[in-house]
Amino acid sequence: MVLTEHTTERPPVRSVRRLPRPDAASRGRGGQRFLLVGLILASVYSLFPVWWLIVAATKDRTALYQSNGLWFSGWHLWENLQQVFTYQDGIFLRWTANSFLYAGVGSLGGTLIALATGYGLARFDFPGRNVIFACVVGSFLIPIALLTLPLYLLFSALGMVDTPWAMLIPCLINPFSVYLAKVYTEATVPYELLEAARIDGAGELRIFFSIVLRMMTTGGATVFLLAFVNTWNAFFLPLTVLRGKENWTLNLGLYNWTGTRLESGIDLTGLVLTGALLSIVPMAIMMVAMRRYWRSGVTLGALK
């Protein structure tokens, strides 16, 4: 008997190519690209009105209505600036000075009061401190529009309507600034330093002005910048408590120029747009000049 050997051939094994799995680095790069795209879109959305305002301020009345609103058509910026500064005997400069007075002096005094109040709430233990702080937090949650009418009635009874005090006094009291000052004090002013100063014989006023204020430079700059921008952009309060044109702010004066077309038929749109462009220049300069304090102040508040 002859035995035959049967050999079975195995099918060739195909090598399976495995796709590389995305690692953490590639996922991180994808997240960074998504974040970058979002920041670019947010920047374009924020700068779009400013670009339109710059373009509109360089046009005359005809080009303002008949040309493309997003691109230049002639260059009439200097003529528009001359008209803004000379219209109604240069009332625009008076409005600018009023805005600087209300925003500058009011914010500076409000910042000093807020830093002193926040320091007292953070580093002094007295009965009712928690109740006072709760009232501070609850008060800055109330919209300013709800407080405008009571302020008007109060200033009317005191004879302060249509005076600079009607704008300066509300700027001196800002509960949100007090809250920020308290947070910054707790993060930057240690108890040990204050006790060492008291042991050396320093009084409370000297401790506050010589030690606390110097350590609160970053927080004070942040509080001042927020108060300045808030007062500069205020509209409803000056509309209620200011009557004469000599005491108006920039926003209130430009609003009056906007309504001139409906009342007398005079089109002041070009002046309004040029004045609006000029009104944002001080805030831009303030932001650039204080960006170092602004960045560090926001970072400190976020960490707290």
XYZ file of C-alpha atoms in Angstrom:
304
model
C 0.000 0.000 0.000
C 1.306 3.347 -1.011
C 0.568 6.223 1.301
C 0.197 9.539 -0.375
C 0.930 12.621 1.522
C -1.569 15.444 1.100
C -0.248 18.884 1.730
C -2.721 21.636 2.394
C -1.651 25.108 1.418
C -2.535 27.847 3.819
C -3.900 31.066 2.349
C -1.477 33.905 2.561
C -1.951 36.064 5.589
C -2.672 39.627 4.649
C -1.040 42.189 6.739
C -3.521 44.585 8.214
C -2.358 48.171 8.186
C -3.316 49.875 11.364
C -4.171 53.519 11.276
C -2.248 55.634 13.737
C -4.316 56.607 16.724
C -4.470 60.290 17.451
C -2.334 61.067 20.426
C -2.750 63.788 23.017
C -0.482 66.192 21.137
C -2.589 66.090 17.965
C -5.771 66.534 19.978
C -4.187 69.481 21.731
C -3.236 71.076 18.422
C -6.793 70.637 17.186
C -8.143 72.358 20.267
C -5.674 75.209 19.842
C -6.733 75.703 16.218
C -10.383 75.756 17.239
C -9.633 78.291 19.962
C -7.598 80.415 17.547
C -10.434 80.461 15.011
C -12.886 81.460 17.738
C -10.631 84.304 18.912
C -10.206 85.568 15.352
C -13.966 85.592 14.793
C -14.542 87.365 18.097
C -11.901 89.966 17.219
C -13.446 90.604 13.810
C -16.882 90.918 15.395
C -15.551 93.409 17.967
C -13.505 95.506 15.523
C -16.094 95.593 12.747
C -18.078 98.565 14.202
C -14.821 100.466 14.842
C -13.715 99.921 11.239
C -17.079 101.134 9.957
C -16.835 104.212 12.186
C -13.336 105.039 10.940
C -14.422 104.710 7.305
C -17.575 106.775 7.846
C -15.651 109.583 9.567
C -13.546 110.119 6.417
C -16.521 110.731 4.092
C -18.557 113.765 3.239
C -22.355 113.814 3.399
C -22.872 112.576 -0.188
C -20.410 109.685 0.049
C -21.795 108.714 3.420
C -25.135 107.730 1.881
C -24.153 106.711 -1.661
C -20.848 104.811 -1.318
C -19.882 101.470 0.170
C -20.094 101.709 3.920
C -17.100 99.438 4.502
C -14.560 101.200 2.301
C -13.222 104.671 1.776
C -14.625 107.125 -0.727
C -12.561 110.273 -0.687
C -10.744 111.710 2.302
C -12.641 114.400 4.195
C -11.513 113.602 7.737
C -9.796 116.937 8.329
C -12.840 118.878 7.131
C -15.077 116.808 9.407
C -12.769 117.420 12.371
C -12.778 121.142 11.718
C -16.571 121.182 11.609
C -16.822 119.209 14.844
C -14.504 121.576 16.724
C -16.107 124.754 15.390
C -19.812 123.853 15.322
C -21.850 125.868 17.860
C -18.765 127.811 18.984
C -16.801 124.666 19.833
C -19.329 123.128 22.210
C -17.792 119.711 21.478
C -14.626 120.711 23.369
C -16.748 121.731 26.353
C -18.488 118.373 26.331
C -15.108 116.645 26.169
C -13.845 118.614 29.175
C -17.008 117.743 31.094
C -16.562 114.042 30.352
C -12.962 114.173 31.550
C -14.070 115.981 34.708
C -16.808 113.503 35.549
C -14.868 110.379 34.562
C -11.447 111.464 35.827
C -12.214 113.175 39.127
C -15.180 110.939 39.930
C -13.283 107.726 39.204
C -10.201 108.848 41.109
C -12.226 109.761 44.204
C -14.360 106.634 43.868
C -11.245 104.462 43.623
C -9.790 105.924 46.828
C -13.079 105.422 48.682
C -13.466 101.884 47.319
C -9.924 100.893 48.337
C -10.432 102.247 51.856
C -13.796 100.516 52.219
C -12.542 97.229 50.789
C -9.509 97.338 53.079
C -11.741 97.921 56.089
C -14.051 95.026 55.198
C -11.145 92.672 54.535
C -8.772 93.398 57.388
C -10.890 94.711 60.299
C -13.178 92.580 62.428
C -16.196 94.491 63.713
C -19.848 93.643 64.427
C -22.028 93.574 61.333
C -19.174 93.210 58.850
C -20.795 90.286 57.049
C -24.121 92.113 56.875
C -22.461 95.186 55.372
C -20.628 93.089 52.814
C -23.860 91.317 51.904
C -25.501 94.704 51.353
C -22.584 95.747 49.144
C -22.882 92.633 47.004
C -26.645 93.003 46.757
C -26.475 96.699 45.869
C -24.225 96.329 42.827
C -26.691 93.777 41.441
C -29.315 96.547 41.168
C -29.313 98.218 37.709
C -28.270 101.853 37.722
C -31.439 102.757 35.798
C -33.534 101.905 38.852
C -31.491 104.298 40.987
C -31.570 107.226 38.577
C -35.014 108.514 39.523
C -34.318 108.433 43.303
C -31.036 110.229 42.659
C -32.824 112.884 40.628
C -35.388 113.458 43.376
C -32.624 113.687 45.984
C -30.508 116.121 43.972
C -33.594 118.152 43.113
C -34.383 118.564 46.806
C -30.773 119.595 47.470
C -30.630 121.984 44.502
C -27.885 120.036 42.733
C -29.686 119.253 39.479
C -27.824 120.527 36.409
C -24.575 120.899 38.349
C -21.352 118.858 38.163
C -22.078 117.479 41.640
C -25.056 115.564 40.258
C -22.564 113.491 38.233
C -19.606 113.448 40.604
C -21.373 112.249 43.753
C -22.804 109.040 42.191
C -19.357 108.298 40.725
C -17.793 108.376 44.186
C -19.894 105.439 45.404
C -19.523 102.209 43.445
C -20.362 98.961 45.289
C -18.722 96.787 42.636
C -15.444 98.664 43.103
C -15.703 98.016 46.846
C -16.134 94.320 46.168
C -13.064 94.248 43.891
C -11.033 96.177 46.453
C -11.955 93.695 49.180
C -10.911 90.760 46.998
C -7.566 92.359 46.103
C -6.876 93.269 49.728
C -7.423 89.693 50.871
C -5.027 88.457 48.163
C -2.190 90.978 48.544
C -2.175 92.503 52.038
C -1.151 89.995 54.752
C -2.178 90.343 58.385
C 1.432 89.908 59.565
C 2.593 93.025 57.740
C -0.151 95.127 59.276
C 0.598 93.824 62.779
C 4.295 94.558 62.308
C 3.482 98.138 61.293
C 1.233 98.577 64.346
C 3.949 97.231 66.637
C 6.369 99.781 65.165
C 3.944 102.524 66.175
C 2.353 103.376 62.832
C -1.201 104.674 62.948
C -4.038 103.306 60.828
C -4.035 106.230 58.397
C -0.295 105.953 57.893
C -0.583 102.197 57.366
C -3.268 102.708 54.758
C -1.584 105.488 52.786
C 2.026 104.301 53.132
C 1.667 100.518 52.943
C -1.745 99.371 51.764
C -2.115 101.777 48.845
C 1.327 100.895 47.509
C 0.542 97.193 47.664
C -2.841 97.819 46.042
C -1.471 99.616 42.969
C -2.568 96.869 40.611
C -6.017 96.534 42.140
C -6.462 100.299 42.330
C -5.548 100.717 38.661
C -8.071 98.056 37.685
C -10.817 99.650 39.773
C -10.016 103.096 38.352
C -10.048 101.850 34.765
C -13.403 100.109 35.154
C -14.919 103.157 36.850
C -13.511 105.517 34.208
C -14.953 103.516 31.311
C -18.298 103.160 33.086
C -18.572 106.896 33.769
C -17.331 107.895 30.318
C -20.008 105.738 28.663
C -22.798 106.777 31.056
C -25.918 108.048 29.312
C -29.099 107.624 31.341
C -27.832 109.398 34.469
C -26.567 112.560 32.686
C -29.714 112.569 30.567
C -31.758 112.798 33.773
C -29.740 115.146 35.984
C -28.146 117.491 33.408
C -30.227 120.050 31.511
C -28.028 122.834 30.163
C -25.741 122.133 27.198
C -22.756 123.531 29.070
C -22.817 120.611 31.529
C -23.523 117.783 29.080
C -21.204 114.849 28.484
C -19.969 113.716 25.080
C -22.550 110.957 24.785
C -25.396 113.287 25.669
C -24.189 115.971 23.274
C -23.826 113.559 20.358
C -27.289 112.222 21.109
C -28.628 115.775 20.880
C -26.929 116.249 17.501
C -28.541 113.025 16.296
C -32.027 114.377 17.059
C -31.328 117.718 15.382
C -32.260 116.268 11.996
C -35.742 115.402 13.222
C -36.298 118.757 14.921
C -34.810 121.269 12.476
C -34.057 119.228 9.352
C -30.281 119.798 9.616
C -28.344 116.606 8.915
C -25.478 116.309 11.393
C -24.770 112.619 10.795
C -21.208 113.305 9.657
C -20.492 115.351 12.778
C -22.000 112.686 15.006
C -19.877 109.919 13.476
C -16.687 111.977 13.645
C -17.443 112.943 17.241
C -18.133 109.302 18.118
C -14.747 108.351 16.673
C -13.062 111.029 18.779
C -14.926 109.888 21.892
C -13.332 106.429 21.840
C -9.769 107.766 21.539
C -9.350 108.610 25.275
C -10.551 105.168 26.320
C -8.203 103.488 23.836
C -5.282 105.529 25.164
C -6.280 104.665 28.729
C -6.448 100.951 27.926
C -3.033 100.948 26.230
C -1.377 103.020 28.951
C -2.690 100.828 31.776
C -2.597 97.423 30.098
C 0.174 96.203 32.408
C -1.925 96.858 35.513
C -5.051 95.635 33.738
C -3.575 92.239 32.822
C -2.049 91.558 36.208
C -5.173 92.793 37.977
C -7.505 90.533 36.039
C -5.153 87.564 36.552
C -5.002 88.177 40.295
C -8.782 88.409 40.509
C -9.189 85.188 38.527
C -6.774 83.302 40.763
C -8.582 84.558 43.843
